[in-house]
Coordinates of C-alpha atoms in Angstrom, one line a residue:
Chain A
X200 CA 0.0 0.2 0.1
X201 CA 1.5 3.5 -1.2
X202 CA 1.5 5.7 1.9
X203 CA 3.4 8.5 0.3
X204 CA 3.5 9.2 -3.5
X205 CA 5.6 12.3 -5.0
X206 CA 5.1 12.3 -8.9
X207 CA 7.2 14.8 -10.7
X208 CA 7.0 17.5 -8.1
X209 CA 8.0 21.0 -9.1
X210 CA 8.6 23.9 -6.5
X211 CA 9.5 27.7 -7.5
X212 CA 10.0 30.2 -5.2
X213 CA 9.4 33.6 -7.1
X214 CA 11.0 33.0 -10.3
X215 CA 13.6 30.7 -9.5
X216 CA 13.2 26.8 -9.7
X217 CA 13.9 24.7 -6.4
X218 CA 12.4 21.5 -7.4
X219 CA 12.2 20.6 -11.1
X220 CA 11.4 16.9 -11.1
X221 CA 11.2 14.9 -8.0
X222 CA 9.7 11.5 -7.6
X223 CA 9.5 8.9 -4.7
X224 CA 7.0 6.8 -3.1
X225 CA 6.9 5.3 0.2
X226 CA 4.8 2.1 0.7
X227 CA 3.7 0.5 4.3
X228 CA 6.1 -1.2 6.4
X229 CA 9.7 0.1 4.4
X230 CA 11.8 2.9 4.9
X231 CA 12.9 4.8 2.5
X232 CA 16.2 7.2 2.4
X233 CA 16.1 10.7 0.7
X234 CA 19.7 11.3 0.1
X235 CA 21.3 14.6 -1.4
X236 CA 24.1 17.2 -1.2
X237 CA 23.1 20.2 0.7
X238 CA 20.9 22.5 -0.9
X239 CA 19.9 19.6 -3.2
X240 CA 16.1 20.1 -2.2
X241 CA 15.5 17.3 0.1
X242 CA 13.7 19.6 3.2
X243 CA 12.3 21.4 0.3
X244 CA 10.5 18.2 -0.9
X245 CA 9.4 17.2 2.4
X246 CA 7.8 20.5 2.8
X247 CA 6.1 20.6 -0.2
X248 CA 5.0 17.1 0.3
X249 CA 3.1 18.1 3.7
X250 CA 1.6 21.1 1.8
X251 CA 3.8 23.7 3.8
X252 CA 4.6 25.4 0.5
X253 CA 3.2 25.8 -2.5
X254 CA 3.9 23.2 -5.6
X255 CA 4.0 24.7 -9.0
X256 CA 3.4 21.1 -10.8
X257 CA 3.4 17.5 -10.2
X258 CA 1.0 15.8 -7.6
X259 CA 1.5 14.7 -4.1
X260 CA -0.5 11.9 -2.3
X261 CA -0.3 11.2 1.3
X262 CA -2.4 8.5 3.0
X263 CA -4.6 8.5 -0.3
X264 CA -5.0 12.2 0.1
X265 CA -3.8 15.5 -1.5
X266 CA -2.6 17.3 1.6
X267 CA -3.2 20.8 -0.3
X268 CA -6.9 19.8 0.1
X269 CA -7.1 18.2 3.2
X270 CA -4.3 19.2 5.5
X271 CA -5.9 18.6 8.6
X272 CA -6.8 15.2 7.9
X273 CA -3.4 14.0 6.6
X274 CA -1.8 15.3 9.5
X275 CA -3.7 13.0 11.8
X276 CA -2.2 9.9 10.6
X277 CA 1.1 11.2 10.0
X278 CA 4.3 12.1 12.2
X279 CA 6.9 14.3 11.5
X280 CA 10.5 15.4 12.6
X281 CA 11.1 18.4 10.7
X282 CA 14.5 20.1 9.9
X283 CA 13.4 23.1 11.9
X284 CA 12.2 21.7 15.3
X285 CA 12.3 24.1 17.8
X286 CA 10.7 23.6 21.3
X287 CA 9.3 25.4 24.3
X288 CA 12.1 25.7 26.6
X289 CA 10.1 26.7 29.4
X290 CA 8.0 23.3 29.2
X291 CA 9.1 20.0 30.5
X292 CA 9.4 16.9 28.2
X293 CA 6.0 15.4 29.3
X294 CA 4.4 18.8 29.2
X295 CA 5.6 19.2 25.5
X296 CA 4.4 15.9 24.6
X297 CA 0.9 16.1 26.2
X298 CA 0.6 19.5 24.9
X299 CA 1.0 18.1 21.3
X300 CA -1.2 14.8 21.7
X301 CA -4.0 17.3 23.2
X302 CA -3.6 19.3 20.1
X303 CA -4.3 16.0 18.2
X304 CA -7.4 15.4 20.1
X305 CA -5.9 12.8 22.1
X306 CA -6.4 12.5 26.1
X307 CA -3.2 11.6 27.6
X308 CA -2.3 10.2 30.9
X309 CA 1.3 11.0 32.7
X310 CA 1.8 7.0 32.2
X311 CA 1.4 7.6 28.5
X312 CA 3.7 10.4 28.3
X313 CA 6.1 8.8 30.4
X314 CA 6.1 5.6 28.3
X315 CA 6.8 8.0 24.9
X316 CA 9.8 9.6 26.6
X317 CA 10.9 6.1 28.0
X318 CA 10.7 4.8 24.2
X319 CA 13.2 7.6 22.8
X320 CA 15.4 6.9 25.8
X321 CA 14.4 10.1 27.4
X322 CA 12.6 8.2 30.5
X323 CA 15.0 9.5 33.2
X324 CA 14.4 13.1 32.3
X325 CA 10.6 13.1 33.3
X326 CA 9.7 16.8 34.7
X327 CA 13.1 18.2 33.5
X328 CA 12.9 21.8 31.6
X329 CA 13.6 21.2 27.7
X330 CA 15.5 24.6 28.4
X331 CA 18.1 22.0 30.1
X332 CA 18.1 19.6 27.3
X333 CA 21.0 18.6 25.3
X334 CA 20.9 18.8 21.3
X335 CA 20.6 15.0 21.2
X336 CA 18.0 14.7 24.0
X337 CA 16.0 17.8 21.8
X338 CA 16.4 15.5 18.8
X339 CA 15.0 12.3 20.9
X340 CA 12.1 14.6 22.1
X341 CA 11.3 15.4 18.4
X342 CA 11.2 12.0 17.5
X343 CA 8.8 11.1 20.6
X344 CA 6.5 14.1 19.3
X345 CA 6.4 12.5 15.8
X346 CA 5.4 9.0 17.1
X347 CA 2.2 10.6 19.0
X348 CA -0.8 8.8 17.5
X349 CA 0.8 5.9 16.4
X350 CA 1.1 7.5 12.9
X351 CA 1.1 5.2 9.7
X352 CA 3.4 7.0 8.0
X353 CA 6.6 9.0 9.6
X354 CA 8.5 11.8 7.8
X355 CA 11.9 12.4 9.6
X356 CA 14.3 15.0 8.5
X357 CA 17.9 14.3 9.7
X358 CA 16.3 11.9 12.8
X359 CA 19.9 11.0 14.1
X360 CA 21.3 14.4 14.1
X361 CA 23.3 15.1 17.3
X362 CA 22.9 11.8 18.8
X363 CA 25.6 10.0 20.3
X364 CA 26.6 6.3 18.7
X365 CA 24.3 4.3 21.3
X366 CA 21.4 7.1 20.5
X367 CA 21.5 6.6 16.9
X368 CA 21.7 2.6 17.9
X369 CA 18.6 2.8 19.6
X370 CA 17.0 5.4 17.0
X371 CA 17.8 2.7 14.6
X372 CA 16.1 -0.1 16.6
X373 CA 13.2 2.1 17.1
X374 CA 12.7 2.7 13.4
X375 CA 13.4 -1.0 12.6
X376 CA 10.5 -2.3 15.0
X377 CA 8.2 0.5 13.9
X378 CA 8.6 -0.4 10.2
X379 CA 8.1 -4.1 11.2
X380 CA 4.7 -3.0 12.4
X381 CA 3.8 -1.6 9.1
X382 CA 4.6 2.1 9.4
X383 CA 6.2 3.6 6.3
X384 CA 9.1 5.9 7.2
X385 CA 10.9 8.6 4.8
X386 CA 14.1 9.4 6.1
X387 CA 15.9 12.4 4.9
X388 CA 19.6 12.0 6.0
X389 CA 23.3 12.8 5.1
X390 CA 24.7 9.8 6.6
X391 CA 24.7 6.8 4.1
X392 CA 25.5 4.5 7.3
X393 CA 22.2 5.2 8.4
X394 CA 20.6 4.6 5.0
X395 CA 22.5 1.5 4.4
X396 CA 21.8 0.0 8.0
X397 CA 18.0 0.9 8.0
X398 CA 16.8 1.3 4.4
X399 CA 15.7 -1.2 1.3
X400 CA 15.0 1.8 -1.4
X401 CA 16.5 5.0 -1.5
X402 CA 16.2 8.2 -3.7
X403 CA 18.9 10.5 -4.6
X404 CA 18.1 14.1 -5.4
X405 CA 20.5 16.7 -6.3
X406 CA 19.6 20.1 -7.7
X407 CA 15.8 19.6 -7.4
X408 CA 15.9 16.6 -9.6
X409 CA 15.6 13.0 -8.8
X410 CA 18.5 11.4 -9.9
X411 CA 17.7 7.5 -8.9
X412 CA 15.2 5.9 -7.2
X413 CA 15.0 2.1 -6.1
X414 CA 16.1 -0.5 -4.0
X415 CA 19.6 0.1 -2.7
X416 CA 21.1 -3.3 -3.8
X417 CA 20.4 -2.9 -7.3
X418 CA 21.5 0.8 -7.5
X419 CA 24.3 0.3 -5.3
X420 CA 25.2 -3.0 -7.3
X421 CA 25.4 -1.2 -10.4
X422 CA 27.9 1.4 -9.1
X423 CA 30.1 -0.8 -7.1
X424 CA 33.8 -0.9 -7.6
X425 CA 35.0 -3.7 -5.1
X426 CA 38.8 -3.3 -6.2
X427 CA 39.0 0.6 -6.0
X428 CA 40.7 2.4 -2.7
X429 CA 41.5 5.8 -2.1
X430 CA 45.2 6.4 -0.9
X431 CA 46.5 9.2 1.1
X432 CA 50.2 9.5 0.4
X433 CA 52.8 12.0 2.3
X434 CA 54.8 12.3 -1.3
X435 CA 53.8 11.8 -5.0
X436 CA 54.4 8.3 -5.6
X437 CA 57.9 7.5 -7.2
X438 CA 56.7 4.9 -10.0
X439 CA 52.8 4.8 -10.2
X440 CA 52.5 2.7 -13.2
X441 CA 55.1 0.0 -12.4
X442 CA 53.4 -1.8 -9.2
X443 CA 52.2 -5.1 -9.3
X444 CA 48.7 -5.6 -8.8
X445 CA 47.7 -1.9 -10.0
X446 CA 45.6 -1.5 -12.8
X447 CA 44.9 2.3 -12.6
X448 CA 46.3 5.0 -10.4
X449 CA 44.9 8.8 -10.9
X450 CA 45.1 11.7 -8.3
X451 CA 42.1 14.0 -7.6
X452 CA 44.7 16.7 -5.9
X453 CA 44.7 15.5 -2.3
X454 CA 44.2 11.8 -2.4
X455 CA 45.1 9.1 -5.1
X456 CA 42.5 6.5 -6.5
X457 CA 43.8 3.2 -7.3
X458 CA 41.9 0.1 -9.0
X459 CA 43.7 -3.0 -8.3
X460 CA 43.9 -5.7 -11.1
X461 CA 41.0 -8.1 -10.8
X462 CA 41.9 -11.1 -8.4
X463 CA 44.9 -9.1 -6.9
X464 CA 45.1 -9.8 -3.0
X465 CA 44.8 -6.0 -1.4
X466 CA 47.8 -6.9 1.0
X467 CA 50.2 -8.1 -1.4
X468 CA 49.4 -4.8 -3.3
X469 CA 49.8 -2.6 -0.2
X470 CA 53.2 -4.5 0.5
X471 CA 54.3 -4.0 -3.2
X472 CA 53.6 -0.2 -2.9
X473 CA 55.7 0.2 0.2
X474 CA 58.5 -1.9 -1.1
X475 CA 58.1 0.4 -4.2
X476 CA 58.8 3.4 -2.2
X477 CA 55.1 4.7 -1.6
X478 CA 54.7 6.7 1.5
X479 CA 51.3 5.6 2.4
X480 CA 49.6 7.4 5.2
X481 CA 45.8 6.0 4.8
X482 CA 44.0 3.5 2.8
X483 CA 40.3 3.6 2.4
X484 CA 38.1 1.2 0.4
X485 CA 35.9 3.1 -2.2
X486 CA 34.2 0.1 -3.0
X487 CA 31.1 0.4 -0.6
X488 CA 28.4 0.4 -3.6
X489 CA 25.9 3.3 -1.9
X490 CA 28.7 5.5 -1.3
X491 CA 30.4 5.2 -4.9
X492 CA 27.0 5.4 -6.1
X493 CA 26.1 8.5 -4.1
X494 CA 29.7 10.1 -4.9
X495 CA 29.3 9.5 -8.5
X496 CA 25.5 10.9 -8.7
X497 CA 26.3 14.0 -6.7
X498 CA 29.4 14.9 -8.7
X499 CA 27.6 17.5 -10.4
X500 CA 30.5 19.3 -12.2
X501 CA 31.6 16.1 -13.7
X502 CA 28.0 15.2 -14.7
X503 CA 27.3 18.4 -16.5
X504 CA 30.7 17.8 -18.3
X505 CA 29.3 14.6 -19.3
Chain B
X88 CA -10.3 21.5 25.8
X89 CA -10.1 23.1 21.8
X90 CA -7.0 23.5 20.2
X91 CA -7.4 27.1 20.0
X92 CA -7.8 27.1 24.1
X93 CA -4.9 24.8 24.3
X94 CA -2.6 27.3 22.1
X95 CA -3.8 30.2 24.2
X96 CA -2.8 28.5 27.3
X97 CA 0.7 27.7 25.9
X98 CA 1.1 31.5 24.8
X99 CA 0.1 32.6 28.1
X100 CA 2.7 30.1 29.9
X101 CA 5.5 31.6 27.6
X102 CA 4.6 34.8 28.7
X103 CA 4.3 34.1 32.4
X104 CA 7.3 31.1 32.4
X105 CA 9.8 32.5 30.1
X106 CA 12.2 35.3 30.9
X107 CA 11.1 37.2 27.6
X108 CA 7.5 37.5 28.5
X109 CA 8.3 38.3 32.3
X110 CA 10.8 41.1 30.9
X111 CA 7.9 42.6 28.9
X112 CA 5.5 42.6 32.1
X113 CA 8.4 44.1 34.3
X114 CA 9.3 47.0 31.6
X115 CA 5.4 47.8 31.8
X116 CA 5.4 48.0 35.4
X117 CA 8.7 50.1 35.3
X118 CA 6.9 52.4 32.7
X119 CA 3.9 52.8 34.6
X120 CA 5.9 53.4 37.8
X121 CA 8.1 56.3 36.1
X122 CA 4.7 57.9 34.9
X123 CA 3.0 57.5 38.1
X124 CA 5.8 59.0 40.4
X125 CA 5.7 62.0 37.7
X126 CA 2.2 62.6 38.1
X127 CA 2.4 62.2 41.9
X128 CA 6.1 64.0 42.5
X129 CA 6.2 66.6 39.8
X130 CA 5.2 69.8 41.3
X131 CA 3.6 71.0 38.2
X132 CA 2.0 67.9 37.1
X133 CA 0.7 67.0 40.5
X134 CA -1.7 70.2 40.2
X135 CA -3.3 68.7 37.0
X136 CA -7.1 67.4 37.9
X137 CA -7.6 64.2 39.0
X138 CA -9.8 63.2 36.0
X139 CA -6.9 64.7 33.5
X140 CA -4.5 62.1 35.6
X141 CA -6.9 59.3 34.8
X142 CA -7.4 60.4 31.3
X143 CA -3.5 60.5 30.8
X144 CA -3.0 57.0 32.6
X145 CA -5.8 55.3 30.2
X146 CA -4.2 56.6 27.0
X147 CA -0.5 55.5 28.2
X148 CA -2.0 52.2 29.2
X149 CA -3.9 51.7 25.8
X150 CA -0.7 52.6 23.9
X151 CA 1.5 50.3 26.0
X152 CA -1.0 47.6 25.5
X153 CA -1.0 47.9 21.9
X154 CA 3.0 47.8 21.8
X155 CA 2.7 44.9 23.8
X156 CA 0.2 43.1 21.5
X157 CA 2.3 43.8 18.4
X158 CA 5.3 42.6 19.8
X159 CA 4.0 39.6 21.2
X160 CA 1.9 39.1 17.8
X161 CA 5.2 39.3 15.7
X162 CA 7.0 37.2 18.3
X163 CA 4.3 34.4 18.2
X164 CA 4.6 34.1 14.5
X165 CA 8.4 35.6 12.9
X166 CA 9.7 34.7 16.7
X167 CA 8.4 31.1 16.7
X168 CA 9.5 30.5 13.3
X169 CA 12.7 31.6 13.9
X170 CA 13.3 29.7 16.9
X171 CA 12.1 26.5 14.6
X172 CA 9.0 26.1 17.0
X173 CA 6.4 27.2 14.4
X174 CA 6.3 24.3 11.9
X175 CA 5.7 21.4 14.4
X176 CA 2.7 23.6 15.4
X177 CA 1.5 24.1 11.7
X178 CA 1.7 20.5 11.4
X179 CA -0.8 19.7 14.0
X180 CA -4.3 18.4 12.5
X181 CA -6.1 21.6 13.4
X182 CA -7.4 24.0 11.0
X183 CA -4.8 27.3 10.6
X184 CA -7.5 29.4 12.2
X185 CA -7.6 27.7 15.3
X186 CA -3.7 28.5 15.6
X187 CA -4.6 32.0 14.8
X188 CA -7.3 32.2 17.5
X189 CA -5.2 30.5 20.1
X190 CA -2.4 33.0 19.1
X191 CA -4.9 35.8 19.8
X192 CA -5.9 34.1 23.3
X193 CA -2.4 34.5 24.3
X194 CA -2.5 38.3 23.3
X195 CA -5.9 38.7 25.5
X196 CA -4.4 36.9 28.4
X197 CA -1.4 39.3 28.2
X198 CA -3.6 42.2 28.0
X199 CA -5.7 41.3 30.9
X200 CA -2.3 40.7 33.0
X201 CA -1.8 44.2 31.8
X202 CA -4.5 45.7 32.6
X203 CA -4.7 44.1 36.0
X204 CA -1.0 45.3 36.8
X205 CA -2.0 48.8 35.7
X206 CA -5.3 49.3 37.9
X207 CA -3.1 50.0 41.2
X208 CA -1.6 52.7 39.2
X209 CA -4.6 54.2 38.1
X210 CA -5.9 53.9 41.4
X211 CA -2.8 55.7 43.0
X212 CA -3.0 58.7 41.0
X213 CA -6.9 59.1 40.5
X214 CA -8.5 57.7 43.5
X215 CA -9.6 61.2 44.7
X216 CA -11.0 62.5 41.7
X217 CA -14.4 62.2 39.4
X218 CA -15.1 59.0 37.0
X219 CA -12.2 56.6 38.1
X220 CA -14.6 53.7 37.7
X221 CA -15.8 55.0 34.5
X222 CA -12.1 55.5 33.3
X223 CA -11.3 51.9 34.1
X224 CA -14.4 50.3 32.7
X225 CA -13.6 52.6 29.4
X226 CA -10.2 51.3 29.2
X227 CA -11.1 47.7 29.1
X228 CA -14.3 48.3 27.2
X229 CA -12.4 50.3 24.0
X230 CA -8.6 49.1 24.9
X231 CA -9.5 45.4 24.3
X232 CA -10.7 46.1 20.5
X233 CA -7.6 48.5 20.1
X234 CA -5.3 45.8 21.6
X235 CA -6.8 43.0 19.3
X236 CA -6.3 45.1 16.3
X237 CA -2.5 45.4 16.9
X238 CA -2.2 41.9 18.2
X239 CA -3.7 40.8 14.6
X240 CA -1.3 43.8 12.9
X241 CA 1.5 42.0 14.7
X242 CA 0.6 38.4 14.1
X243 CA 0.0 39.3 10.3
X244 CA 3.2 41.2 10.2
X245 CA 5.1 38.1 11.5
X246 CA 3.6 36.0 8.7
X247 CA 4.4 38.4 6.0
X248 CA 7.9 39.8 6.8
X249 CA 11.0 37.6 6.5
X250 CA 12.4 38.3 10.2
X251 CA 10.9 39.1 13.6
X252 CA 13.5 42.1 13.6
X253 CA 11.8 43.7 10.5
X254 CA 8.3 43.1 11.7
X255 CA 9.3 44.8 15.1
X256 CA 10.6 47.7 12.9
X257 CA 7.5 47.9 10.6
X258 CA 5.3 47.4 13.7
X259 CA 6.6 50.1 15.9
X260 CA 6.4 52.7 12.7
X261 CA 2.8 51.4 12.3
X262 CA 2.2 52.3 16.2
X263 CA 4.0 55.4 16.3
X264 CA 2.0 56.6 13.4
X265 CA -1.3 55.4 15.2
X266 CA -0.4 56.9 18.6
X267 CA 0.7 60.1 16.9
X268 CA -2.6 62.1 18.1
X269 CA -1.6 61.7 21.7
X270 CA 1.7 63.1 21.0
X271 CA 0.6 65.9 18.6
X272 CA -0.5 69.1 20.0
X273 CA -4.4 70.1 20.4
X274 CA -3.8 72.7 17.8
X275 CA -2.4 70.3 15.2
X276 CA -5.2 68.1 15.7
X277 CA -7.5 71.0 14.8
X278 CA -6.1 71.4 11.6
X279 CA -7.8 69.9 8.5
X280 CA -5.2 67.0 8.1
X281 CA -5.1 66.7 11.9
X282 CA -8.9 66.1 12.1
X283 CA -8.9 63.6 9.3
X284 CA -6.0 61.6 10.8
X285 CA -8.0 61.7 14.2
X286 CA -11.1 60.4 12.7
X287 CA -9.6 57.5 10.8
X288 CA -7.0 56.5 13.4
X289 CA -7.6 53.3 15.7
X290 CA -6.2 54.8 18.8
X291 CA -7.9 58.1 18.4
X292 CA -11.2 56.4 18.6
X293 CA -10.3 55.2 21.9
X294 CA -8.6 58.4 23.0
X295 CA -11.3 60.9 22.4
X296 CA -13.8 58.5 24.2
X297 CA -11.7 58.5 27.1
X298 CA -11.7 62.3 27.0
X299 CA -15.3 62.5 26.3
X300 CA -16.4 60.1 29.4
X301 CA -13.5 60.8 31.9
X302 CA -13.1 64.3 31.4
X303 CA -16.4 65.7 30.1
X304 CA -18.5 63.1 32.0
X305 CA -20.4 62.1 28.5
X306 CA -22.3 58.5 28.5
X307 CA -19.9 55.7 27.4
X308 CA -22.5 54.4 25.0
X309 CA -22.7 57.8 23.4
X310 CA -19.0 56.8 22.2
X311 CA -20.0 54.2 19.4
X312 CA -18.8 56.4 16.5
X313 CA -14.9 56.4 17.8
X314 CA -15.5 52.4 18.6
X315 CA -16.9 52.1 14.8
X316 CA -13.6 53.5 13.5
X317 CA -11.8 50.8 15.8
X318 CA -13.7 47.8 15.1
X319 CA -13.3 48.6 11.3
X320 CA -9.7 48.6 11.9
X321 CA -10.1 45.6 13.9
X322 CA -11.9 43.6 10.8
X323 CA -9.4 44.8 8.5
X324 CA -6.5 43.7 10.8
X325 CA -8.4 40.3 11.2
X326 CA -8.5 39.7 7.6
X327 CA -4.7 40.6 7.1
X328 CA -3.9 38.1 9.7
X329 CA -6.2 35.4 8.2
X330 CA -4.8 35.9 4.8
X331 CA -1.0 35.6 6.8
X332 CA -1.6 32.6 8.4
X333 CA -3.0 30.9 5.3
X334 CA 0.3 31.5 3.4
X335 CA 2.2 30.8 6.4
X336 CA 4.8 28.3 4.9
X337 CA 8.0 26.3 6.3

């Protein structure tokens, strides 16, 4: 069942196109990652999908309804963690959640607000003023607000922003559990690691357009370079073309990108490099499919030149 | 509890429990204290007729309440947008007019707090003179539409302008122009332009009614033309605020 469908969405602000062709969809029980560089239009896509900014063309369907026509009814079954996520510092976390639950027409008991706080790891902070919360605690509270009313669809803009590793892990577990219960989740993030851990499908947008959308396994598989590594050297290599096991070597200014011969054992090649006088400071695998895909798609100058 | 009531309660809480809100009420008390001390302590001002003193205080309270309303209105929209707390509110499943009504409720609660704070000051300077009760009743009766008008103007400005600073600048200019009948001399007010300005001005309606009731002891109900002007401004400001709220975006 499609919970969110964005089809050829176009948004202009003044006479400037911000989004020109964005397409993506989220079905029940899946977590979809929305990726893109800064200024690509991710948050604008979410705002337009929610009816917070007017669209120029294209269609948006949230839970079977166009949010421009019935905003209130759409918001009832929707949980949202927006990019701009401010709080009322003078309230406590439980008062804040009770306030938003009441605005949704839900009668809440202190036990329920305590349970929401506990779900996002803020259980011990009951009664503590939000003004004293850390950035990570605020992020968790925003997530708790999005979960009020057990929504069918969650739209989360950078949900793990500001969280420590344990917090990130807990949020990952929470999102997995929600998806397993049938909640559809659109997660807008910069963190490829989050997407790889949580999402089955991904959409990459840049300059206001959807560049690719589909299952990560398919997209990343096509872009994978399992034998590609990025090397940081303290001096230029003395004999870049004459090391056994190396197929291709090129510099991008600060680092060197090397492709190994098919079948070459990486450890043996690194030994050869050092014996040949390469002064290697760092070796990083470029073979991860999603990262390769993302980097190649969002290398806009190169794409334009092509 | 309706969404509008909940938001009004939240706005009132923001006023009473946040440093920003309390600072405005303290500033109001400081201004009233200084004005009261001048009226009592200054040799020349202390010779004023008590009715004149109550009239002066009524005008001051109305203008200061309009100032507070415009500031709270701008803060409730542009200020919340800048603090990032407006978007979560806009994403609540309730029509925008409920949010507007709630914000207005917050302004009215601030006005009620301000009115109650100012009563002892008016009593202190005018308790021995005539028409103190009528003066206080008139401030409540005519001050409220003035406060609501400027509250709506503040809310609308907060929606239309890009930042709360720009909204405050525009609001201060609008208020200074509106309050100018209190500042310009009687002779200027009697000129043709002065009379026109006096007639169409939202604050003049209230101030002229204070003059007629407190000093000239006329009936409150006879002041309907001045009230009508204020109500027309109120309707216009309401339309502006509704239009602003409908276009509020992320």
